Short mmCIF file of C-alpha atoms in Angstrom, two decimals:
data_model
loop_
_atom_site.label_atom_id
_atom_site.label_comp_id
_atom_site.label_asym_id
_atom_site.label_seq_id
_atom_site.Cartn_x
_atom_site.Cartn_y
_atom_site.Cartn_z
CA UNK A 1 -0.56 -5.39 -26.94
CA UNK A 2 -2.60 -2.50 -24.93
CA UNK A 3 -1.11 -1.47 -22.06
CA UNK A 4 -3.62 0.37 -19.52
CA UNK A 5 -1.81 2.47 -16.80
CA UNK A 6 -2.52 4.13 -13.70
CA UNK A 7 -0.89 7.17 -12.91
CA UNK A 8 0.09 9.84 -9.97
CA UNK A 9 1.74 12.75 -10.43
CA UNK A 10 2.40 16.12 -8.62
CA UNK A 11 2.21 18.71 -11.21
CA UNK A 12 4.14 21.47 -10.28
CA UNK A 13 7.49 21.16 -12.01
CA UNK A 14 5.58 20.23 -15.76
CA UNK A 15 3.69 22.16 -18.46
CA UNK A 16 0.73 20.12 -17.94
CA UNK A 17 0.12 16.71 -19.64
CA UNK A 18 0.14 17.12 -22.98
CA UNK A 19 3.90 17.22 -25.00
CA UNK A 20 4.57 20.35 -26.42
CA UNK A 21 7.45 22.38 -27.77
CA UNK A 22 9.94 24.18 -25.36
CA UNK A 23 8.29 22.78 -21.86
CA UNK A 24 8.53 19.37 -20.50
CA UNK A 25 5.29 17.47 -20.15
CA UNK A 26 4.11 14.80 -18.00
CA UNK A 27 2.94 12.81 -21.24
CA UNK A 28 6.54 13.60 -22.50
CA UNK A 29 8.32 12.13 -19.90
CA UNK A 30 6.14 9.12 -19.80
CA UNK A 31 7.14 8.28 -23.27
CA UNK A 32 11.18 8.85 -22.53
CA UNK A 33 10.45 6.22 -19.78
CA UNK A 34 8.71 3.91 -21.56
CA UNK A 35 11.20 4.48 -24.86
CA UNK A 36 14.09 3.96 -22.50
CA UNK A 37 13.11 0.50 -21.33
CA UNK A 38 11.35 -0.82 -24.66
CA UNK A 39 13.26 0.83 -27.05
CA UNK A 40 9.74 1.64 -28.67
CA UNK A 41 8.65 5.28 -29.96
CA UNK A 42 5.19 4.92 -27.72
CA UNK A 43 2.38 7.30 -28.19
CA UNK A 44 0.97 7.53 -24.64
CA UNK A 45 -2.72 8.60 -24.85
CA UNK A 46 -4.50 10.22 -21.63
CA UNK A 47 -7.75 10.22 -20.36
CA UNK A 48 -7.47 13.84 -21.23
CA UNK A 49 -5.33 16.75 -20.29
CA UNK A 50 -4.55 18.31 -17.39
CA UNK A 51 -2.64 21.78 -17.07
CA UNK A 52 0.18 23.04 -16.04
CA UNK A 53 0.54 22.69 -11.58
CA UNK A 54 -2.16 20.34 -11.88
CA UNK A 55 -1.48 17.05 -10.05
CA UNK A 56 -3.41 13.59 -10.60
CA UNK A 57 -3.87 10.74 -7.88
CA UNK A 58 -5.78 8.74 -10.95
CA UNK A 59 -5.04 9.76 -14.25
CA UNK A 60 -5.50 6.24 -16.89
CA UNK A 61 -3.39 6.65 -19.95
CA UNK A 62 -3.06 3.64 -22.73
CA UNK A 63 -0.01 2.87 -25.46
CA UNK A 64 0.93 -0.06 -27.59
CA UNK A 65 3.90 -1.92 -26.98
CA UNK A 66 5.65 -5.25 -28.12
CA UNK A 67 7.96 -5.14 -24.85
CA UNK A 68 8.57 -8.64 -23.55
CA UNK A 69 8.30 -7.37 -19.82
CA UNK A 70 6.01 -9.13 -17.88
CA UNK A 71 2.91 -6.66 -16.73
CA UNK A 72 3.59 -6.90 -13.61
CA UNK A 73 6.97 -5.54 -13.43
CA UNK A 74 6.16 -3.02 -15.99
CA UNK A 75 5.26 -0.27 -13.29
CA UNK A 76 8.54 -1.02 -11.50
CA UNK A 77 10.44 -1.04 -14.69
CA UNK A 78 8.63 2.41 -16.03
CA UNK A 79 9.31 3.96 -12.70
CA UNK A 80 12.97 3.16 -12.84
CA UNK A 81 13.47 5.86 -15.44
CA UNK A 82 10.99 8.55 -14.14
CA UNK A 83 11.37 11.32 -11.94
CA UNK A 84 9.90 10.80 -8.47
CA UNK A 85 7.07 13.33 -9.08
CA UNK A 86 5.48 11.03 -11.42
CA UNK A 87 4.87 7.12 -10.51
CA UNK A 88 2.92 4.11 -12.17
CA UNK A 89 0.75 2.73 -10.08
CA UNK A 90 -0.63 -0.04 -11.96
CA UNK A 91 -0.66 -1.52 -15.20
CA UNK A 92 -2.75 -4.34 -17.09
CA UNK A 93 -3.66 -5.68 -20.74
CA UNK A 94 -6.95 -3.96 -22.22
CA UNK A 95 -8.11 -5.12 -25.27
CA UNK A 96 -6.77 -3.28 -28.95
CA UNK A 97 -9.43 -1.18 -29.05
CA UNK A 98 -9.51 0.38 -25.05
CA UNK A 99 -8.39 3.96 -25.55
CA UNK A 100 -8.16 5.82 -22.64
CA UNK A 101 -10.29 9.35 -23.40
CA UNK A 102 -12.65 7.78 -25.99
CA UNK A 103 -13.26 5.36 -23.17
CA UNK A 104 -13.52 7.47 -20.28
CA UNK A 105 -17.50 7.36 -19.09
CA UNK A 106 -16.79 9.73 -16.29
CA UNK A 107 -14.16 11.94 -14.18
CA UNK A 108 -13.72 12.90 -11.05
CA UNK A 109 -11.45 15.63 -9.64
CA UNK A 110 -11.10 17.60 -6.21
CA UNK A 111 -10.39 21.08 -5.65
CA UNK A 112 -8.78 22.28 -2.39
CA UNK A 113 -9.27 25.32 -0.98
CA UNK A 114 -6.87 26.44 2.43
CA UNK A 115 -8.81 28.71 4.11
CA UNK A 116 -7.09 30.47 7.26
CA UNK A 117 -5.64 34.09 7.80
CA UNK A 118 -2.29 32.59 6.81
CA UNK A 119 -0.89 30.49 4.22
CA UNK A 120 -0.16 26.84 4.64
CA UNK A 121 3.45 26.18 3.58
CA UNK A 122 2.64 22.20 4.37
CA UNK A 123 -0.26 22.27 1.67
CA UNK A 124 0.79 25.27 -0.72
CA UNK A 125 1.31 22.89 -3.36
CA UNK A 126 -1.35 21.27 -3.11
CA UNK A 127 -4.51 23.88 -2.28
CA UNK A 128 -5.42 27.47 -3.43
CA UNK A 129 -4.80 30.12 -0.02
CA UNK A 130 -7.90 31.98 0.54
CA UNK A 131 -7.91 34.09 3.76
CA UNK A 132 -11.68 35.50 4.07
CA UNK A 133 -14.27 33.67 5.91
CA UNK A 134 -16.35 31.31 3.66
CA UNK A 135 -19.74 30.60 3.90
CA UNK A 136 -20.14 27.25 3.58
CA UNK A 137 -23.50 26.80 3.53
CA UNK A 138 -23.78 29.37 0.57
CA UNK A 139 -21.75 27.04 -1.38
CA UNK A 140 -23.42 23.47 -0.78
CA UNK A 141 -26.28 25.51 -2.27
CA UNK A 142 -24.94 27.06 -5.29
CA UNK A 143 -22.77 23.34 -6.01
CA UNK A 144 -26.64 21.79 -5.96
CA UNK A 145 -27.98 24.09 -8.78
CA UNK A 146 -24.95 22.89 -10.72
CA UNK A 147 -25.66 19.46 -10.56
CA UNK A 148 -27.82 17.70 -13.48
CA UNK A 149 -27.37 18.33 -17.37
CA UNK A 150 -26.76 21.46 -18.17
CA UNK A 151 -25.07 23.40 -21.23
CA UNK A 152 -21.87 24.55 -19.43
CA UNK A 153 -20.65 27.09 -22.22
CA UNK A 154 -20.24 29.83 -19.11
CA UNK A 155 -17.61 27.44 -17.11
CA UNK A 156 -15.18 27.29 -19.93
CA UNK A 157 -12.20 29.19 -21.10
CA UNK A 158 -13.23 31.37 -23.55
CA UNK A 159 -12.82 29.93 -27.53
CA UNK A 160 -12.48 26.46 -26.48
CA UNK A 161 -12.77 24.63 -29.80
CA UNK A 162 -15.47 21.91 -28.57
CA UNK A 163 -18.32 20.46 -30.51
CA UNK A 164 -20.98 21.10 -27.12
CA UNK A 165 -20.84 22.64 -24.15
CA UNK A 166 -23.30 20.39 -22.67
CA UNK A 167 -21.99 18.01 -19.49
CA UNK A 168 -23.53 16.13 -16.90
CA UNK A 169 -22.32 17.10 -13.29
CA UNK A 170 -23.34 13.40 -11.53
CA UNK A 171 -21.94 15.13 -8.47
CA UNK A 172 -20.56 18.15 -6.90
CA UNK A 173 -20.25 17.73 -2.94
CA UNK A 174 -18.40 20.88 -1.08
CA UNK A 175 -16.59 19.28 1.93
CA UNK A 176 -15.35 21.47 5.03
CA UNK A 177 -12.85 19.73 7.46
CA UNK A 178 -10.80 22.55 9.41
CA UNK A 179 -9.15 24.49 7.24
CA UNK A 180 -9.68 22.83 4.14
CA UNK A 181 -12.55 23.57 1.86
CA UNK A 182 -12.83 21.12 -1.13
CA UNK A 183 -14.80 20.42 -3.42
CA UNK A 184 -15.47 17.07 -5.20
CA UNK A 185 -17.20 16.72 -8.53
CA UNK A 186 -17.81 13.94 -10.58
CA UNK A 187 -18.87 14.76 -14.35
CA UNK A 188 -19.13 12.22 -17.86
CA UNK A 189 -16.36 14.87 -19.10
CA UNK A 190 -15.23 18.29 -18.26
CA UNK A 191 -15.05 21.53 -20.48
CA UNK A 192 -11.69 23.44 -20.54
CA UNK A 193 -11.17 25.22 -17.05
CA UNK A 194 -14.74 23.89 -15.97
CA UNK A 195 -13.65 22.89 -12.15
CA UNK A 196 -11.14 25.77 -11.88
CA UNK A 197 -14.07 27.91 -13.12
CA UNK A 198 -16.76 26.58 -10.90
CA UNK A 199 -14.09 26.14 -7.93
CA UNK A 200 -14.03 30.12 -8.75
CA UNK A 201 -17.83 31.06 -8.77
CA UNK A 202 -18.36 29.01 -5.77
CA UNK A 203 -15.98 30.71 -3.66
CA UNK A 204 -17.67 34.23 -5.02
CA UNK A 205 -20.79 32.36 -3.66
CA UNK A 206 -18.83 31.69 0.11
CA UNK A 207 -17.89 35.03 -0.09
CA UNK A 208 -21.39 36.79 -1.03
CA UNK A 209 -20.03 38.12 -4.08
CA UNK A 210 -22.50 36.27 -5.51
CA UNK A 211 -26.22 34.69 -4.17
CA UNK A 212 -26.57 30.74 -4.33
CA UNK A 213 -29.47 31.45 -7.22
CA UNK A 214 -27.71 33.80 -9.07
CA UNK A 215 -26.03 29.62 -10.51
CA UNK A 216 -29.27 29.39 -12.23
CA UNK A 217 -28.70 32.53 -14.29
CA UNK A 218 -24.87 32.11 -14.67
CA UNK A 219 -26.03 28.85 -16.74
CA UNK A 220 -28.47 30.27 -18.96
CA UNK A 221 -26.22 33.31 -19.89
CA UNK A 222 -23.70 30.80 -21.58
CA UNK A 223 -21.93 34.04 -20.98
CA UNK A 224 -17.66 33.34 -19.17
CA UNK A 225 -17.82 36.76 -17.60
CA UNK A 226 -20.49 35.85 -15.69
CA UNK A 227 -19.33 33.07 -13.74
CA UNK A 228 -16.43 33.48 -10.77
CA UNK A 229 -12.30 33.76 -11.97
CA UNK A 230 -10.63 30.66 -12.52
CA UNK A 231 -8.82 29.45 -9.89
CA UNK A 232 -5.16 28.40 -10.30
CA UNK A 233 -4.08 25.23 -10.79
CA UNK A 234 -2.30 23.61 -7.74
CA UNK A 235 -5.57 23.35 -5.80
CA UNK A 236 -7.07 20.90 -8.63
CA UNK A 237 -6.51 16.90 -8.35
CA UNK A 238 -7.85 14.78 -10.64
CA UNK A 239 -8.81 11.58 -8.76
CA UNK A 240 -10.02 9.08 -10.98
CA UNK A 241 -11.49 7.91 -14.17
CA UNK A 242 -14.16 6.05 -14.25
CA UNK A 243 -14.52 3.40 -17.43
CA UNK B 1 9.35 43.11 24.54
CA UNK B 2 9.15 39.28 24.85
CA UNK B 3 7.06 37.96 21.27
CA UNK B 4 6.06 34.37 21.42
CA UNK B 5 5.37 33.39 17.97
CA UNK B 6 3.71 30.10 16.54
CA UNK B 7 5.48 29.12 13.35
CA UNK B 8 4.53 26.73 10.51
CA UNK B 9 7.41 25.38 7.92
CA UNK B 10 8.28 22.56 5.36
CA UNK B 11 12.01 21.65 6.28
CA UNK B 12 12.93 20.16 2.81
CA UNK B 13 14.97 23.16 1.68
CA UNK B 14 16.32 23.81 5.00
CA UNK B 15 19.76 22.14 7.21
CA UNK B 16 17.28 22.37 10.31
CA UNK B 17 16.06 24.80 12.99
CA UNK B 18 19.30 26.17 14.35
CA UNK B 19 21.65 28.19 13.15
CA UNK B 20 25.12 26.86 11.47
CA UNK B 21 28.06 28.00 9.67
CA UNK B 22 27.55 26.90 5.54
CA UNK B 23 23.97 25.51 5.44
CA UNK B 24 20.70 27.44 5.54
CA UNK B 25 18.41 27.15 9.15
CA UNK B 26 15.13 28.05 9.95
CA UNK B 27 16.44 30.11 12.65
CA UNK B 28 18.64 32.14 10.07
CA UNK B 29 16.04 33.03 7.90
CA UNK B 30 13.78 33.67 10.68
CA UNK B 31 16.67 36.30 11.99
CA UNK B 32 17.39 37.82 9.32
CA UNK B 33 13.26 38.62 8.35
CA UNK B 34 13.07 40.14 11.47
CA UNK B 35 15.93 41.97 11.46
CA UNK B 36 14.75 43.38 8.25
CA UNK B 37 11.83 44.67 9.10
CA UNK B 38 12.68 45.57 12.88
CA UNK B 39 16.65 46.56 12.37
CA UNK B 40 16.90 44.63 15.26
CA UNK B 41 19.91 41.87 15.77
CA UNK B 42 17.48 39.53 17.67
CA UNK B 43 18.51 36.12 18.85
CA UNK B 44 15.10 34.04 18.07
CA UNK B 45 14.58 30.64 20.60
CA UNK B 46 12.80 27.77 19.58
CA UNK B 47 10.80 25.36 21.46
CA UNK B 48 13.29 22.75 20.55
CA UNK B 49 15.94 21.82 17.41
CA UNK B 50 14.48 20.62 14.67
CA UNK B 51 16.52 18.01 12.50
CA UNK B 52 17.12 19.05 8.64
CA UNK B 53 14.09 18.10 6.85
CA UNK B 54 11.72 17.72 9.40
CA UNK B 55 8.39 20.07 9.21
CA UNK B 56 6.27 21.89 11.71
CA UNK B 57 3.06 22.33 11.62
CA UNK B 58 3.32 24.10 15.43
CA UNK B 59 6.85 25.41 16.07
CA UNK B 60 6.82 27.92 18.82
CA UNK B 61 10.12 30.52 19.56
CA UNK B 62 10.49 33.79 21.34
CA UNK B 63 12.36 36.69 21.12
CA UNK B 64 12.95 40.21 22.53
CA UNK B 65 12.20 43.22 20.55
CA UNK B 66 11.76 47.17 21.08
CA UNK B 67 9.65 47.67 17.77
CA UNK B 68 6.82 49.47 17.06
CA UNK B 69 4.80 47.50 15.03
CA UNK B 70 1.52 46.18 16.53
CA UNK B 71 1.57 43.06 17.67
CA UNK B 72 -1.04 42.00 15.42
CA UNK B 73 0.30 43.44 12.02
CA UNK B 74 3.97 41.63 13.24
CA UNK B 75 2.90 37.90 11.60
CA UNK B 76 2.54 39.90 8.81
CA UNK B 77 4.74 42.06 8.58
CA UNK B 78 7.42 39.21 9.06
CA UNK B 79 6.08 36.92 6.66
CA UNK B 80 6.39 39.57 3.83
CA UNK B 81 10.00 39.04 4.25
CA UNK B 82 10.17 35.71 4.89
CA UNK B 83 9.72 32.56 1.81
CA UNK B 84 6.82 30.79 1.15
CA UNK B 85 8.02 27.71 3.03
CA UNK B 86 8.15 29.25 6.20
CA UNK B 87 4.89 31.17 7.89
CA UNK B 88 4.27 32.76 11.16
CA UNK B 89 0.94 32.12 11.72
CA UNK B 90 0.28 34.05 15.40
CA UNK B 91 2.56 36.65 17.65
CA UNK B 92 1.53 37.78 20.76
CA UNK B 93 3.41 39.38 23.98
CA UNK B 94 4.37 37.27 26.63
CA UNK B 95 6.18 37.45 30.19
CA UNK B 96 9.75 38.96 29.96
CA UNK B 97 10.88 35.60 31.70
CA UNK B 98 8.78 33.17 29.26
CA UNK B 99 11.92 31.22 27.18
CA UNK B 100 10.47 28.81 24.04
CA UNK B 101 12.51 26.41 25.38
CA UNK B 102 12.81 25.98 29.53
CA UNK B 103 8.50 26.77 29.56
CA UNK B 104 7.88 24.22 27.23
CA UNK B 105 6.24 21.28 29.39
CA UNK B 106 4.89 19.18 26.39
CA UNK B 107 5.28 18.28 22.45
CA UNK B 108 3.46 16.74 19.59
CA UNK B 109 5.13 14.69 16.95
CA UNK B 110 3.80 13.17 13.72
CA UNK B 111 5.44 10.49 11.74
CA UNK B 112 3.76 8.97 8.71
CA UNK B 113 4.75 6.30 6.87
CA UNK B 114 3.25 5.58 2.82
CA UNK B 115 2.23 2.15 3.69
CA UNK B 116 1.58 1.39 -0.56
CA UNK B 117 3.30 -0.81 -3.34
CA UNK B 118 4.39 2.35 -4.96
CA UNK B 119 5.06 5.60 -3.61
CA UNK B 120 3.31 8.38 -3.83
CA UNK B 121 4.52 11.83 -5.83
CA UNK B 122 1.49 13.54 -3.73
CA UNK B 123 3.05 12.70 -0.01
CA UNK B 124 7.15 11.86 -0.68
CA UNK B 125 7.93 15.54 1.24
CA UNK B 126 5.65 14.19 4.27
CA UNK B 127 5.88 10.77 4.47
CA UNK B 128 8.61 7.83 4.88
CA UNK B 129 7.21 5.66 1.80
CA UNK B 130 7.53 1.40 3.27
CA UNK B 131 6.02 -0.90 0.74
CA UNK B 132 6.05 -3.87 2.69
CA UNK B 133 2.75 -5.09 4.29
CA UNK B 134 2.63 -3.93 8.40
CA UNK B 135 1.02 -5.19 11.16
CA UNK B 136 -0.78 -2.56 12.55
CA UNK B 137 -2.13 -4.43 15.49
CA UNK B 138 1.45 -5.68 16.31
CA UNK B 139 2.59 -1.95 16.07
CA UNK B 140 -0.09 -0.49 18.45
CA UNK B 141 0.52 -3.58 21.42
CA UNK B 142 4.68 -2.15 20.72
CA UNK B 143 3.45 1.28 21.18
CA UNK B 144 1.51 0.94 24.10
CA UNK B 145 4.79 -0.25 25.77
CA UNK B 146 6.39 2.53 25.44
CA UNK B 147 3.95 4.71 27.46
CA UNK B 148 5.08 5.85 30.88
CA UNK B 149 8.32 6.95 31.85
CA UNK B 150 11.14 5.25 30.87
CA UNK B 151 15.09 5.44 30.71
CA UNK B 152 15.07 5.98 26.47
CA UNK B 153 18.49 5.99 25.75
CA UNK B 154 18.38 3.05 23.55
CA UNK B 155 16.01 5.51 21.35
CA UNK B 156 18.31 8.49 21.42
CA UNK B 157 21.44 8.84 18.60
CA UNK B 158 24.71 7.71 20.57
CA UNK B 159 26.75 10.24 22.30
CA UNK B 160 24.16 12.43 22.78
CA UNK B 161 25.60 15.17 25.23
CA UNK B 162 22.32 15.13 27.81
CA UNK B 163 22.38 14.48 31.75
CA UNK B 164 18.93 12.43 31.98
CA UNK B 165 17.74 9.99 29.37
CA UNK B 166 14.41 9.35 31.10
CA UNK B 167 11.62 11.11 29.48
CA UNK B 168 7.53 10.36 29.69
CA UNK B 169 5.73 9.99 26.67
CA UNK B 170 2.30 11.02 27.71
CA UNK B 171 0.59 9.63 24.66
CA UNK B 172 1.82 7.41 21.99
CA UNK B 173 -0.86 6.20 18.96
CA UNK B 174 -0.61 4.43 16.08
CA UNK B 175 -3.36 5.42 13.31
CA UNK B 176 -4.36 3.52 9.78
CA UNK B 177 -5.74 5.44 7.36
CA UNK B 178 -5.89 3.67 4.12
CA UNK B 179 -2.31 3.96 3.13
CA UNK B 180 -1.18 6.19 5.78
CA UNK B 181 0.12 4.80 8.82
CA UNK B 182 0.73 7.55 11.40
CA UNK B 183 2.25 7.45 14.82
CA UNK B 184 1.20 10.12 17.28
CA UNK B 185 3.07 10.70 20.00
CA UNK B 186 3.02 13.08 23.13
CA UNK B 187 6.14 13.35 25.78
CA UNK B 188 7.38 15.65 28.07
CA UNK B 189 10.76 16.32 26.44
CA UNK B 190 12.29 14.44 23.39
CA UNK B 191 16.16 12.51 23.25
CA UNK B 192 17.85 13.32 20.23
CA UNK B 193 16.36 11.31 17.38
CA UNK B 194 13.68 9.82 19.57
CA UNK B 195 10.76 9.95 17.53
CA UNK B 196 12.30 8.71 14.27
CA UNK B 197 14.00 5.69 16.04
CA UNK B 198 10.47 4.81 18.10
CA UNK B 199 9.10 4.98 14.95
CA UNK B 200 11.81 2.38 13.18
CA UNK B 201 11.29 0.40 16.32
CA UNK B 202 7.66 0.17 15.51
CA UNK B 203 8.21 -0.74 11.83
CA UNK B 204 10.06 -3.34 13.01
CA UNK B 205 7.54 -4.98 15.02
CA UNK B 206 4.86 -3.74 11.82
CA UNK B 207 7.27 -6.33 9.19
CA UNK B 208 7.36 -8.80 12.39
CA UNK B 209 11.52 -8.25 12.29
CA UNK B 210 11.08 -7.89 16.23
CA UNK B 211 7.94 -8.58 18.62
CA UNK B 212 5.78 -6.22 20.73
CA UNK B 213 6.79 -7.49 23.30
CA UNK B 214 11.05 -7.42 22.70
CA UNK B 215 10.24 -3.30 23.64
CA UNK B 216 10.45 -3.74 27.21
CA UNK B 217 14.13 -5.53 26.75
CA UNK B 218 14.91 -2.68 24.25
CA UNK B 219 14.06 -0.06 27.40
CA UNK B 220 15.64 -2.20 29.92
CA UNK B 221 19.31 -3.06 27.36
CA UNK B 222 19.58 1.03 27.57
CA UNK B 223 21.66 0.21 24.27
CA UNK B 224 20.98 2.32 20.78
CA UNK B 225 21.54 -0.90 18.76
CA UNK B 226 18.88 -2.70 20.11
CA UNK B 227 16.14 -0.74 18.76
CA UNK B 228 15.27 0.11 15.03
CA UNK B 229 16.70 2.31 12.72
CA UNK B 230 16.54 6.11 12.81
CA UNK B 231 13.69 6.72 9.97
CA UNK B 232 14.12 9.48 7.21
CA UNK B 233 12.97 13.22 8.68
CA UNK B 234 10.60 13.93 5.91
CA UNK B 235 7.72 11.66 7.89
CA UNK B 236 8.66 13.66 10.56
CA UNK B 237 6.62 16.69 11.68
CA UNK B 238 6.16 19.09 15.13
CA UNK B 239 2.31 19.12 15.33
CA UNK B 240 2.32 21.31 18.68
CA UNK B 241 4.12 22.34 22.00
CA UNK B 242 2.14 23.17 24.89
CA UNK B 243 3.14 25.11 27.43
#
């Protein structure tokens, strides 16, 4: 059968999702787990990847099993042989063909900004410190001109290997609450480093580095330099996956 | 000089706020960065102990110094020697006579329970993770008992060394939050391991182990094993003291 599962994790101690040689991964571990209790070599297929000090409230991964456990105890079972920094929250019986990035319609992720003349040590791990003012405002603005469909090829990692650059930002809302600056987009799929990139050029933006309109050209450059630094990773979340 | 400073930590690394012989404290480290920076031997006074584990959002301490560093460059200068999981986050000068301690006439405490089937990787170092369902409603009636001033030794750790066991709690709330449930509470002084057994108390009356309305026989029995048990300090956190 197809297992579907719903996963948290808190990034910080892995070398992102994917298994590679000479770091432990998140997708890694997973499959120990789910080896250890089935006895099965799994392949556990994401949604898609997420790198290294990135964490995940909703990350959907699938994998094929012939395990006899009932579904419902599968979480509890799974969780018994993983670390505490990554849990199951759910699992369920898709059909053969579900696969969880082909099948992924949308994404959505937050990125947190702490913004206060000192650091947080309460929410290091989870946001990027930024001590200058902000201008909020500023950046509602420039997060509007990103929304629509646009060719994204500036709010990637340079050489990314992908077929298009071309996305469709459903949403990008910049929410202020204290301290905390976030900001919460919702895309059908995300180039590599696009919300670290745009989490980047929006806080140039807050900091009138850059003019809410100067979005407008950053797109039609399809130029990297262009658009703000990327941001590191333990401000970015990725909430949920939409099917 | 007398420096009142306001302090922000994560306890998880640490065996508490005072100094002790073979485990690190927040006091220690707090010494020892100002020593290094000031060559001073200072003796630094919190508002109040803080248990290992437990976090601050709003620690205050004092302490007397001849340096020369402006007031307003000390946070910084302090925090360049201290680690990331401990911050001063203000410093000003107060009256020679102002103690951390004796002036404080108020605190806030925080403790959140994960209220979910599964616990989360993103809270475990803030929260006391309870799958079982709670009644909230229950909880609040049991919390609104405890408001006023009361004799609280059955909600302080036995043989406590302290002359008076009556304290007032100003202010006690109970807030749901999706899968946070978070009590609030405000009193003029705090028993030893007060706030974590008020808050097993409450969980008590949340899984309908005791009722609401067995709190005012837990107040009167003045005996520890009445109430609940002492909850873990990780949900634990001092919000602020006011003075």
């Amino acid at each position: 059968m197809n297992v579907k599962i719903l996963l948290e994790y808190e990034g910080t101690a892995y070398s992102g999702w994917q298994r590679q040689k000479n770091a432990i991964s998140i997708q890694e571990v997973l499959e120990n787990a789910i080896k250890s209790i089935t006895g099965e070599a799994v392949n556990v297929i994401g949604s898609g990847r997420t790198d290294a000090g990135v964490h995940a409230l909703g990350q959907v991964a699938n994998f094929k099993t012939q395990t006899k456990i009932p579904i419902e105890k599968l979480p509890y079972a799974i969780n018994s042989k993983l670390p505490e920094d990554i849990v199951v929250k759910h699992a369920e019986i898709v059909p053969e063909d579900f696969h969880a990035r082909f099948w992924a319609k949308a994404k959505i992720y937050t990125y947190t900004i702490y913004n206060a003349k000192f650091p947080s040590p309460l929410l290091k791990r989870y946001s990027y410190f930024y001590p200058r003012p902000l201008n909020v405002r500023a950046m509602k603005k420039a997060a509007d001109m990103l929304i629509g469909t646009h060719d994204f090829a500036s709010f990637m990692a340079s050489n990314s290997p992908v077929k298009s650059t071309v996305r469709c930002i459903e949403r990008l809302e910049v929410f202020q609450n204290g301290d905390i600056v976030k900001f919460e987009i919702e895309a059908n799929g995300f180039l590599y480093n696009m919300v670290r990139i745009i989490a980047g050029t929006l806080l140039d933006v807050g900091i009138n580095k850059k003019k809410a309109n100067d979005i407008i050209s950053i797109i039609k450059s399809k130029d990297r330099s262009m658009a703000g630094k990327t941001l590191p990773p333990q401000g970015l979340c990725l909430i949920k996956v939409i099917y």
